[in-house]
mmCIF file of C-alpha atoms in Angstrom:
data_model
loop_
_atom_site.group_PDB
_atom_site.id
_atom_site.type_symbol
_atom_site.label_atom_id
_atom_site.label_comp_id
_atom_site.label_asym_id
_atom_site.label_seq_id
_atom_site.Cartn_x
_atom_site.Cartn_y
_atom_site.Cartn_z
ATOM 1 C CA UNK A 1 63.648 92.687 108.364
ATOM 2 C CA UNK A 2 60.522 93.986 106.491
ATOM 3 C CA UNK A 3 62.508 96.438 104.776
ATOM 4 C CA UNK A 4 64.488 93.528 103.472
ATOM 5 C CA UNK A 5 62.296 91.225 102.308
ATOM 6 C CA UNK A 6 60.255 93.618 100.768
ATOM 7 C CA UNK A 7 63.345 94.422 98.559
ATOM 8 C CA UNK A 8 63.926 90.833 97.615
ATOM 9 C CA UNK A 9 60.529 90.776 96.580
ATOM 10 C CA UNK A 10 60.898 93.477 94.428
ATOM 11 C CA UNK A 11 64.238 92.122 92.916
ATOM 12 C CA UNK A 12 62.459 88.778 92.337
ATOM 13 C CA UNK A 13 59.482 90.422 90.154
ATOM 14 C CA UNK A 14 62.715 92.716 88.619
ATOM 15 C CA UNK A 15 63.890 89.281 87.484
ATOM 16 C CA UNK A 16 61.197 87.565 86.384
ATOM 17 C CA UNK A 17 60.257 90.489 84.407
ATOM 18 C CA UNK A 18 64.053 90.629 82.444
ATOM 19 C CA UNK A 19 64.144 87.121 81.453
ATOM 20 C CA UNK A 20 64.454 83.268 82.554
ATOM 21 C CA UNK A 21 67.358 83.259 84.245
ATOM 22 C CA UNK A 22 69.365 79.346 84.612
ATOM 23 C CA UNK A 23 65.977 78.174 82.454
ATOM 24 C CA UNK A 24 66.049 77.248 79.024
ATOM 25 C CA UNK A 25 64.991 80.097 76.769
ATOM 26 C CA UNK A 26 61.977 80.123 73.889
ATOM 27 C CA UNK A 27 63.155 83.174 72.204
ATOM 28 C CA UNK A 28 63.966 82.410 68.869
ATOM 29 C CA UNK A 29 65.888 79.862 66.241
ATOM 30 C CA UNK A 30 69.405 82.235 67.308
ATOM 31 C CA UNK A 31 68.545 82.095 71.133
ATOM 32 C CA UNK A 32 71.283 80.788 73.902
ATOM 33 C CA UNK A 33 69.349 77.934 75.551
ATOM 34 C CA UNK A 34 70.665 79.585 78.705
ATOM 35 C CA UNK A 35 70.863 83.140 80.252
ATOM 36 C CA UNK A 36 72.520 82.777 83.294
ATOM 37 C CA UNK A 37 72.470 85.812 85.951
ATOM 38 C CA UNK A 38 76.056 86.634 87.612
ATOM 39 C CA UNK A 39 76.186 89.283 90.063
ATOM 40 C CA UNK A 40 79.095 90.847 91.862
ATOM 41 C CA UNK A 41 79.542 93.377 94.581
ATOM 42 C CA UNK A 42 81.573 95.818 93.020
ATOM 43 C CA UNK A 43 81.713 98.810 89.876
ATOM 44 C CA UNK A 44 81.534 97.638 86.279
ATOM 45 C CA UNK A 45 85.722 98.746 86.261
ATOM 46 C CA UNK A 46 86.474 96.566 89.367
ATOM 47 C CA UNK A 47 88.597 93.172 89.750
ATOM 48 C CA UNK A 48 85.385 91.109 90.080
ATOM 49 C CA UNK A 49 83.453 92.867 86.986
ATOM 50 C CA UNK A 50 87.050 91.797 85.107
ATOM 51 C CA UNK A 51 86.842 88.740 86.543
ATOM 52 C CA UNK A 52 83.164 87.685 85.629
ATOM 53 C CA UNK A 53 84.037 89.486 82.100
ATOM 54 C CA UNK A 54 86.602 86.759 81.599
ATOM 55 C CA UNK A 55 84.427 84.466 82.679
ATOM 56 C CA UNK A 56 81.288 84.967 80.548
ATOM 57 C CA UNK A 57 84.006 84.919 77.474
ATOM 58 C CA UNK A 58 84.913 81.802 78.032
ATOM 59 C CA UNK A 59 82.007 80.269 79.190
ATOM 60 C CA UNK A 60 80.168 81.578 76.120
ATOM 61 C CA UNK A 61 82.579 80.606 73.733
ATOM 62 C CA UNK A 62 82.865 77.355 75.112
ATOM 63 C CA UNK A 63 79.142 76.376 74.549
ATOM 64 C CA UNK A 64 79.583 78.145 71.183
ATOM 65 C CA UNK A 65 76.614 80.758 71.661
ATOM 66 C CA UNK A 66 74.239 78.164 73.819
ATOM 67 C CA UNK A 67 74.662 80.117 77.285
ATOM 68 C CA UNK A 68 74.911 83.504 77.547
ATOM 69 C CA UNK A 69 75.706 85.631 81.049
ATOM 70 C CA UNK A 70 74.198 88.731 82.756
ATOM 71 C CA UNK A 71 76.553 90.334 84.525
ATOM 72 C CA UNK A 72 75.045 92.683 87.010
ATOM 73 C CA UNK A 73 77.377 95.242 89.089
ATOM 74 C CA UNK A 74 76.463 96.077 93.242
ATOM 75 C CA UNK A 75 73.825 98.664 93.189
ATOM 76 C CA UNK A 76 71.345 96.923 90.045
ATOM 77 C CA UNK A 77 69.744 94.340 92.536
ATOM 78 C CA UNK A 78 70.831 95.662 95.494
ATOM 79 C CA UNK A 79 74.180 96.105 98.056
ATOM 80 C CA UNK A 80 76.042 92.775 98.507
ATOM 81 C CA UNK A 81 74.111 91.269 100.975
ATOM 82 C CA UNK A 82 71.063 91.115 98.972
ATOM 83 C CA UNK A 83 72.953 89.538 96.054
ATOM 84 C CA UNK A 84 73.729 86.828 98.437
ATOM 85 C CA UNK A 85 70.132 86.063 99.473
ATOM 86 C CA UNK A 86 69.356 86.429 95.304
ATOM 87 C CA UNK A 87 71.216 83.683 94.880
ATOM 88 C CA UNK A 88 70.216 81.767 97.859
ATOM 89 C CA UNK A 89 66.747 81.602 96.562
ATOM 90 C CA UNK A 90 67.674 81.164 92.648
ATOM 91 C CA UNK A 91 66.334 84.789 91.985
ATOM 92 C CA UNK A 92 70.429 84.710 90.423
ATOM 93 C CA UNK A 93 72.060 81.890 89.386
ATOM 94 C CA UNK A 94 76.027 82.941 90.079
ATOM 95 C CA UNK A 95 77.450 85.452 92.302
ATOM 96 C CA UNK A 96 80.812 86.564 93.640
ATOM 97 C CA UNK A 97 80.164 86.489 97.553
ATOM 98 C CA UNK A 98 82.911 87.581 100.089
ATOM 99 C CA UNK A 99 82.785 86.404 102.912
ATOM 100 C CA UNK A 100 82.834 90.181 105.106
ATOM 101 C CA UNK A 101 79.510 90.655 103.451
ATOM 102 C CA UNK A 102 77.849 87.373 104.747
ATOM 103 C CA UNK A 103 79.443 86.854 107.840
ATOM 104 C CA UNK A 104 76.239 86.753 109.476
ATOM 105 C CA UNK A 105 74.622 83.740 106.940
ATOM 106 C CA UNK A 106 77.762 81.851 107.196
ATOM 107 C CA UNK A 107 79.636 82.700 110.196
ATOM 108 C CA UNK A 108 82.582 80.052 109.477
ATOM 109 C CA UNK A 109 83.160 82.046 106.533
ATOM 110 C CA UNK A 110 84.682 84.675 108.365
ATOM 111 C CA UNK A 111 87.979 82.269 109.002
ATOM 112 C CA UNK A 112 89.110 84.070 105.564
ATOM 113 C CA UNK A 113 88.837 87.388 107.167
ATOM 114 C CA UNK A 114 91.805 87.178 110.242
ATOM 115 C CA UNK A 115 94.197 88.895 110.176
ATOM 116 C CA UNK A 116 97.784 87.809 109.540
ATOM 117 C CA UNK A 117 96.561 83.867 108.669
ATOM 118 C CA UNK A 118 97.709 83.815 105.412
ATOM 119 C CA UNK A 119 101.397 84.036 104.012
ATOM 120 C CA UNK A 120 102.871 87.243 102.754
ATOM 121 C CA UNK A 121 103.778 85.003 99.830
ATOM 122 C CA UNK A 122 101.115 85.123 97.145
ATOM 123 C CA UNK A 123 101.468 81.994 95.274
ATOM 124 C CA UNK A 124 101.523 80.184 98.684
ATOM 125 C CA UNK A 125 97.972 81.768 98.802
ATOM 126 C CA UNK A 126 97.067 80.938 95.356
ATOM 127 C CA UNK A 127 98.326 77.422 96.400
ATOM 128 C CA UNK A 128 95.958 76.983 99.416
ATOM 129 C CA UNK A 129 92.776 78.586 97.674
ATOM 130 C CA UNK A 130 92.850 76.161 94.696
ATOM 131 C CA UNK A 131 93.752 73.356 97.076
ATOM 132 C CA UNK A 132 92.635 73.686 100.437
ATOM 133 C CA UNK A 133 91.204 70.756 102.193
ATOM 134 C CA UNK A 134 89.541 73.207 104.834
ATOM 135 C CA UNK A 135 87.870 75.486 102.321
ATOM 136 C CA UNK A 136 86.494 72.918 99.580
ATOM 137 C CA UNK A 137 85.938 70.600 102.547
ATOM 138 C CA UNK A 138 84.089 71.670 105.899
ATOM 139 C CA UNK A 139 83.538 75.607 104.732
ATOM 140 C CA UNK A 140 82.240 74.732 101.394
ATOM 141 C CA UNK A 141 80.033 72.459 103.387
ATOM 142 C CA UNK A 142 78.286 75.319 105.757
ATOM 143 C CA UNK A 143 78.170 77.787 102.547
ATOM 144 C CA UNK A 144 76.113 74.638 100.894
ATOM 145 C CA UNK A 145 73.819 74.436 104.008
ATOM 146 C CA UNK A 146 72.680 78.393 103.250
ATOM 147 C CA UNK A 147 71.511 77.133 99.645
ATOM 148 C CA UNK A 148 75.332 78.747 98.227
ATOM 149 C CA UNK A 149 77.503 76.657 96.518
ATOM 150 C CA UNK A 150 81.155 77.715 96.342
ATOM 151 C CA UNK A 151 82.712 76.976 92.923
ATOM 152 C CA UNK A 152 86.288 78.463 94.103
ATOM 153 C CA UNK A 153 88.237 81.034 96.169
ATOM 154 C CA UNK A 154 90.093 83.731 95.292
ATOM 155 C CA UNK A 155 91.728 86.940 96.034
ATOM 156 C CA UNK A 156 91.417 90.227 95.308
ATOM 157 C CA UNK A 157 95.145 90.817 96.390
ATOM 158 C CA UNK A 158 96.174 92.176 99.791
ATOM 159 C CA UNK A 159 94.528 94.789 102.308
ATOM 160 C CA UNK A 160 96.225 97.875 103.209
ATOM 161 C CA UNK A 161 95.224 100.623 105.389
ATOM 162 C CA UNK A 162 94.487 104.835 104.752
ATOM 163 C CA UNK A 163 93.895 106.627 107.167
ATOM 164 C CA UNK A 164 94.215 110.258 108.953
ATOM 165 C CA UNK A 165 96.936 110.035 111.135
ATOM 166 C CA UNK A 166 99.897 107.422 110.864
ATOM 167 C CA UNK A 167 99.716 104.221 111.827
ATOM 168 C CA UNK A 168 102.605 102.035 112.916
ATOM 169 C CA UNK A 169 101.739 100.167 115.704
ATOM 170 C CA UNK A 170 98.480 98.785 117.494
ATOM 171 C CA UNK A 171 98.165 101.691 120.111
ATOM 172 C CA UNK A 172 97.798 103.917 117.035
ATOM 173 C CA UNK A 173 94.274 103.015 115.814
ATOM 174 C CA UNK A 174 93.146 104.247 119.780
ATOM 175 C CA UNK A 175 90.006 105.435 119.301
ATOM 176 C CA UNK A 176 90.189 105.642 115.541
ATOM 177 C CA UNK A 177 86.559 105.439 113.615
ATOM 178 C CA UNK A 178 87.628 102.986 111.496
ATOM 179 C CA UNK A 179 85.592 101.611 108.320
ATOM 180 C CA UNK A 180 84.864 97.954 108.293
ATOM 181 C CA UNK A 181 82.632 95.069 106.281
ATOM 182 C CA UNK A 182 79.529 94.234 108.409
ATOM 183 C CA UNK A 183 81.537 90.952 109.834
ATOM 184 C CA UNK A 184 81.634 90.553 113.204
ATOM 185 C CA UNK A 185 84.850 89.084 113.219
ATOM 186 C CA UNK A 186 86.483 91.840 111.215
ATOM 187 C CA UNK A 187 84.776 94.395 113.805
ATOM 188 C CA UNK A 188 86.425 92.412 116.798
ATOM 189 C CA UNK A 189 89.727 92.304 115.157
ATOM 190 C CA UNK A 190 89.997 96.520 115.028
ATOM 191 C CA UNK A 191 88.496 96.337 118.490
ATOM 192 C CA UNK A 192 91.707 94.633 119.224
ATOM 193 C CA UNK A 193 93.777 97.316 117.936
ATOM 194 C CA UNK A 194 91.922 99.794 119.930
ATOM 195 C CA UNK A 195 90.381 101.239 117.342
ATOM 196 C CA UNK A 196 86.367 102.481 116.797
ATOM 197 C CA UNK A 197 84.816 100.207 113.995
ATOM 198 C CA UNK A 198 82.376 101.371 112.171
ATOM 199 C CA UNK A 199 80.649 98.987 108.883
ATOM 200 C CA UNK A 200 79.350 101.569 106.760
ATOM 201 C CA UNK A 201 78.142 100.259 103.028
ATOM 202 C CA UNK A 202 81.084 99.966 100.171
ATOM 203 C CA UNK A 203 79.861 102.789 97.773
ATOM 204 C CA UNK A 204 79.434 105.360 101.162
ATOM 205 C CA UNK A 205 82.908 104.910 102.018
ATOM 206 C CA UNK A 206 84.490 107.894 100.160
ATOM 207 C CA UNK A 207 81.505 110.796 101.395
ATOM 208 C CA UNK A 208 82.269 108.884 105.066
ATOM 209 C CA UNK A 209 86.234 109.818 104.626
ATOM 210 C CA UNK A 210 85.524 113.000 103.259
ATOM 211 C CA UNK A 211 82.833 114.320 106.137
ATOM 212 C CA UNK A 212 85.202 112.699 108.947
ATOM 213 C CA UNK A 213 82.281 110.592 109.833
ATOM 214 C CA UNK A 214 84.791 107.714 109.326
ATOM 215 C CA UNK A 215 88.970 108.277 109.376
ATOM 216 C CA UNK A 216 90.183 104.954 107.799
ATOM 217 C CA UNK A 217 89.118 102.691 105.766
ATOM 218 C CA UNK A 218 90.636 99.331 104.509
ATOM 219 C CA UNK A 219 90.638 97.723 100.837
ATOM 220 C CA UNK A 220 93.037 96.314 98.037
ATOM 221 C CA UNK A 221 95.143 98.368 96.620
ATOM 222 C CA UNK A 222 92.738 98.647 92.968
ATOM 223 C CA UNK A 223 89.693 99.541 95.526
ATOM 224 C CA UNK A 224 91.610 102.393 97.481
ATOM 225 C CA UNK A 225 93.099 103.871 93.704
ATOM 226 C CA UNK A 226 89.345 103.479 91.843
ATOM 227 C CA UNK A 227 87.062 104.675 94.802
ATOM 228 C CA UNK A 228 90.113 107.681 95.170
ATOM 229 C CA UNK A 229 90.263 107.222 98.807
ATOM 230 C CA UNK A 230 93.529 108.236 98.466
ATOM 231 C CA UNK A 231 91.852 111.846 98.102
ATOM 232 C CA UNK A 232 90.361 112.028 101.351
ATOM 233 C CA UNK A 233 93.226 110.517 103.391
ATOM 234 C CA UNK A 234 96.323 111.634 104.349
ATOM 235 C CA UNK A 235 98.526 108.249 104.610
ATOM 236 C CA UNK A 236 98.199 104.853 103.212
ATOM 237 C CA UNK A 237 100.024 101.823 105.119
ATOM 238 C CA UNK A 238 101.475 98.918 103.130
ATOM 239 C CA UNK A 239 100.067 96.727 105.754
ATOM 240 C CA UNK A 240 99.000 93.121 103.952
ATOM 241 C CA UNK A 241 97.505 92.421 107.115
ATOM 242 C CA UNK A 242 94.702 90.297 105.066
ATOM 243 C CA UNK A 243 93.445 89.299 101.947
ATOM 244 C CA UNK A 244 90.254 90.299 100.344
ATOM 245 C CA UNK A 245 89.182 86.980 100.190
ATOM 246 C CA UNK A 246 86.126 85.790 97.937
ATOM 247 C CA UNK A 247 84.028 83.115 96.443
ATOM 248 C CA UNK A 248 82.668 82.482 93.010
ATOM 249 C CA UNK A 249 79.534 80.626 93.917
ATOM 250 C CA UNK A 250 76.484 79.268 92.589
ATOM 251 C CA UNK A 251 72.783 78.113 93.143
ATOM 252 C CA UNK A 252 73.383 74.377 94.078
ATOM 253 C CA UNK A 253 69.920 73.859 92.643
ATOM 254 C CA UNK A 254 70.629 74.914 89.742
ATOM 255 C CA UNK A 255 74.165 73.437 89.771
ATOM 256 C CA UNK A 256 72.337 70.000 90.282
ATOM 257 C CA UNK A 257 69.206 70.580 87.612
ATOM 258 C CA UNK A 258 71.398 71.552 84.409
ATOM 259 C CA UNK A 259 72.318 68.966 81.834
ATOM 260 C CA UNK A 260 76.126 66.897 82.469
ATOM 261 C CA UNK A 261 77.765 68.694 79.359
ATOM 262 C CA UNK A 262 76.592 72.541 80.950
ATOM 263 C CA UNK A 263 77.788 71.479 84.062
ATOM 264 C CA UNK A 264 81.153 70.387 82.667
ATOM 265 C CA UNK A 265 81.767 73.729 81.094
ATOM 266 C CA UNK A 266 80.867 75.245 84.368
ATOM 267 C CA UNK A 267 83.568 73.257 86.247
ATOM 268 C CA UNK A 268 86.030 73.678 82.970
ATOM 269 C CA UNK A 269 85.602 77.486 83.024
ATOM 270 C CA UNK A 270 86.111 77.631 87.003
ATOM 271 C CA UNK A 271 89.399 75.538 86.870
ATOM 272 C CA UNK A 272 90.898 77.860 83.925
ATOM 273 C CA UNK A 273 89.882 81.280 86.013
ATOM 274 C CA UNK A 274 91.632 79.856 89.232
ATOM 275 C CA UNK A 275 94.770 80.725 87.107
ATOM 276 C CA UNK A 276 93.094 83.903 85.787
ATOM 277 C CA UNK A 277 91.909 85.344 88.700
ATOM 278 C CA UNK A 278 95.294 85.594 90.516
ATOM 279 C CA UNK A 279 96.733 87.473 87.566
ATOM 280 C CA UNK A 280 93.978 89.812 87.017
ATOM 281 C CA UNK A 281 94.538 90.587 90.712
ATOM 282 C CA UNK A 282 98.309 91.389 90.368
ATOM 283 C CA UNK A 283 98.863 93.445 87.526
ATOM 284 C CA UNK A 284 95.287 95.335 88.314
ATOM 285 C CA UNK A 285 97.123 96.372 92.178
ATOM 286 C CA UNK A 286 100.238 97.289 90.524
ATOM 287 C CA UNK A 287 99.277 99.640 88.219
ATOM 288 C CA UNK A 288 97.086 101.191 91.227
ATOM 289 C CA UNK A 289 99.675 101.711 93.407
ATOM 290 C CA UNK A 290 101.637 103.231 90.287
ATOM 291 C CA UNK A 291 98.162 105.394 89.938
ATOM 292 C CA UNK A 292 98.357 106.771 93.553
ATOM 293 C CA UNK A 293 101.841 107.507 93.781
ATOM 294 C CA UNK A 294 101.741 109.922 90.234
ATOM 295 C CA UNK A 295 98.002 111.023 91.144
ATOM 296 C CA UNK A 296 98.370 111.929 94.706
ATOM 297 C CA UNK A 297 100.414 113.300 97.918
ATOM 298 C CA UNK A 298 99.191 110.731 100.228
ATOM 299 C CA UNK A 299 102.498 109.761 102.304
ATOM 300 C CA UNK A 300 103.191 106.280 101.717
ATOM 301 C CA UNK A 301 104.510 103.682 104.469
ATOM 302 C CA UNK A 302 104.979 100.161 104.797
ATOM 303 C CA UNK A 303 104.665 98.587 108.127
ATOM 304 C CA UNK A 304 108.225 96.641 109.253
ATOM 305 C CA UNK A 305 109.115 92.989 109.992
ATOM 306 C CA UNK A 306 108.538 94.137 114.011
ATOM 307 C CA UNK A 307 105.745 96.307 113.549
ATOM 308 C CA UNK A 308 103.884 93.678 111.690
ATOM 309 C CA UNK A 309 104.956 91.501 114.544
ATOM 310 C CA UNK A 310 102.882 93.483 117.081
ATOM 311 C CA UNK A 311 99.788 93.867 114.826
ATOM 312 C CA UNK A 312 99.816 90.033 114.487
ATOM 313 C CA UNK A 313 100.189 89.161 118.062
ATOM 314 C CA UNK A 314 97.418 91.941 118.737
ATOM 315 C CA UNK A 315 95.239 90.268 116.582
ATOM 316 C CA UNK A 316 95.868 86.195 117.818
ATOM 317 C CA UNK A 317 92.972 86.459 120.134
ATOM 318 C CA UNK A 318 90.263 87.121 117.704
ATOM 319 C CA UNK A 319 90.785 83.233 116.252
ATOM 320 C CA UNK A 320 89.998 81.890 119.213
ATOM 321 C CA UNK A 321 86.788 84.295 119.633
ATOM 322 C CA UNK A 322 85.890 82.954 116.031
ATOM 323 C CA UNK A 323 85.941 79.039 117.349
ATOM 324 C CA UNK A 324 84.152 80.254 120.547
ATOM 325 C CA UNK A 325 81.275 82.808 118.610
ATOM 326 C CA UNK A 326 80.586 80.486 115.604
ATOM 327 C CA UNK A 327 81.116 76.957 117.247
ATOM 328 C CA UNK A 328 80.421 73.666 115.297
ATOM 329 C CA UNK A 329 83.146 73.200 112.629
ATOM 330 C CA UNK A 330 85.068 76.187 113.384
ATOM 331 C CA UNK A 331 87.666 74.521 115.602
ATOM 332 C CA UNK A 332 88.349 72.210 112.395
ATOM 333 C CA UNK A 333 88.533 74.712 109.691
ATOM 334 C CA UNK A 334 90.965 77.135 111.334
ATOM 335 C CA UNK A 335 93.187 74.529 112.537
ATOM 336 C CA UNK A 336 93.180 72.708 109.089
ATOM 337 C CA UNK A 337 93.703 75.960 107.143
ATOM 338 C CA UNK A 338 96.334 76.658 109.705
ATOM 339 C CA UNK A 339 98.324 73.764 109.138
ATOM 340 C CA UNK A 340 97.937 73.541 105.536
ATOM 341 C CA UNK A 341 99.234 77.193 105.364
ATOM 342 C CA UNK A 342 102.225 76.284 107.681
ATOM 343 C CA UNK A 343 103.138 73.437 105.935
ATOM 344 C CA UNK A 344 102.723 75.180 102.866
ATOM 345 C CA UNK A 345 105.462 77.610 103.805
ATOM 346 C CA UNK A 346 107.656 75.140 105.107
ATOM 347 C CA UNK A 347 107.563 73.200 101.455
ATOM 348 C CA UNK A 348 108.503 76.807 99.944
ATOM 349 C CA UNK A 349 111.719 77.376 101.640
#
């Protein structure tokens, strides 16, 4: 706890030192009147750094010069975690915050993180995480209550497995030392499977594989091709069992303190990268996948209709330890998002 404050404290002075950051600026006729800090969790050639890229174009062109954005990649203020308590005390202003990084500061954000909830259709997905009832409703609610304000949700496209040894069925990941997010959620779900979980730090993953202090690992299909964890494991399981779901999210304080017409390009530039996002995700997985298969030998497999079957009724018990562990509004939110999801579905067919 020391350890960690101390670093805030340190990132704080980092801050203050670069700049004002969500303030007005006194730096000249040709100054923006805002510098706004945006911090993601991943490398400067990642979905989210393309995503905030995109972002800070439009935003900047829309207020023709008068904000400008930071964009700062995991590692310059700290692992993702940190980010998130940066922008819980205004130290940032935006920051893209998943929710297996702050499961423990807001535990009902870890309904994004079960396995098998969401469809195997994407643009169902898209549909619910522009729309959702339970996510801009009760969850944004709880992320607003930890001083984070979620702007939207997104995905990073679909999980999928590497690993040592083969995996095509629950009984497979027996005793497996298996890399996961710091969520406890996500560790109970491979605990379900049988398997050892083990949260070890994003950028540690790949010297983890390759000293067999870890055997599998799971990530999007961009994260698995960029990090080249495809060199260090011998298959790779077209699973989808989950989405990498995030948030773009803000300081509510500051979301509340800037002018109407700042705000308004805030909320314009959100709505027009709900569209974005989704694309960037897409074509950036594809051309991974393309990546691994010329790049590498790592056998390729994609779980079955049945197979899929058995992971997913493996896994149903971990939503009910998610209403029981968090409590409160959990009940609501997983049920909502369930049925919205279902119904979703149903409307598709």
């Amino acid at each position: 706890m020391k350890r960690s404050v101390l670093m805030l404290f340190s990132m704080l002075l980092l801050l203050t030192a670069c700049g004002s950051g969500g303030t007005e600026t006194t730096r000249g006729e040709d100054a923006p009147e805002y510098v706004f800090r945006f911090a993601h969790e991943e490398s400067p050639d990642s979905v989210q750094n393309t995503y905030v890229e995109e972002f800070k174009k439009i935003i900047e062109e829309k207020s023709d010069g008068n904000i400008k954005i930071e964009i700062y990649p995991v590692g310059q203020l700290g692992n993702a975690t940190t980010q998130a308590e940066l922008l819980q005390i205004g130290a940032i202003d935006f920051a893209i915050i998943s929710p297996g990084n702050i499961g423990t500061i807001v535990p009902e954000s870890q309904v994004l993180l079960l396995h098998f909830l969401f469809s195997d259709d994407m643009e169902i997905n898209k549909q619910i995480m522009n729309n959702s009832e339970a996510l801009y409703g009760p969850l944004a609610d709880k992320f607003e209550e930890k001083k984070i304000k979620v702007l939207s949700y997104w995905t990073e496209g679909f999980n999928h497995w590497t690993t040592q040894s083969k995996i095509e069925q629950p009984v497979d990941f027996s005793g497996v030392k298996f890399r996961t997010m710091p969520s406890p959620l996500i560790v109970s779900s491979y605990e379900q499977y049988g398997a050892n979980p083990t949260p070890v730090p994003y950028e540690q993953v790949y010297s983890g594989l390759q000293l067999n202090m870890i055997e599998g690992q799971t990530n999007p299909m961009f994260a698995i091709e960029q990090m080249k964890f495809y060199e260090v494991q011998k298959y790779l399981t077209l699973s989808k069992h989950s989405l990498y779901t995030t948030t773009t999210a803000v300081n509510p304080d500051l979301y509340e303190e800037v002018p109407e017409e700042v705000r308004q390009m805030i909320d314009e530039t959100i709505k027009e990268m709900k569209e974005k996002a989704f694309a960037i995700q897409e074509d950036t997985n594809k051309q991974a996948l393309e990546q691994i298969k010329e790049n590498s030998n790592i056998e390729i497999t994609e779980l079955t209709d049945e197979q899929r079957q058995a992971f997913r009724d493996a896994s149903k018990p971990v939503r009910q330890q998610y209403i029981d562990q968090v409590g409160g509004a959990a009940d609501e939110i997983i049920k909502k998002l369930e049925e919205e999801i279902e119904e979703a579905e149903k409307n598709s067919n």
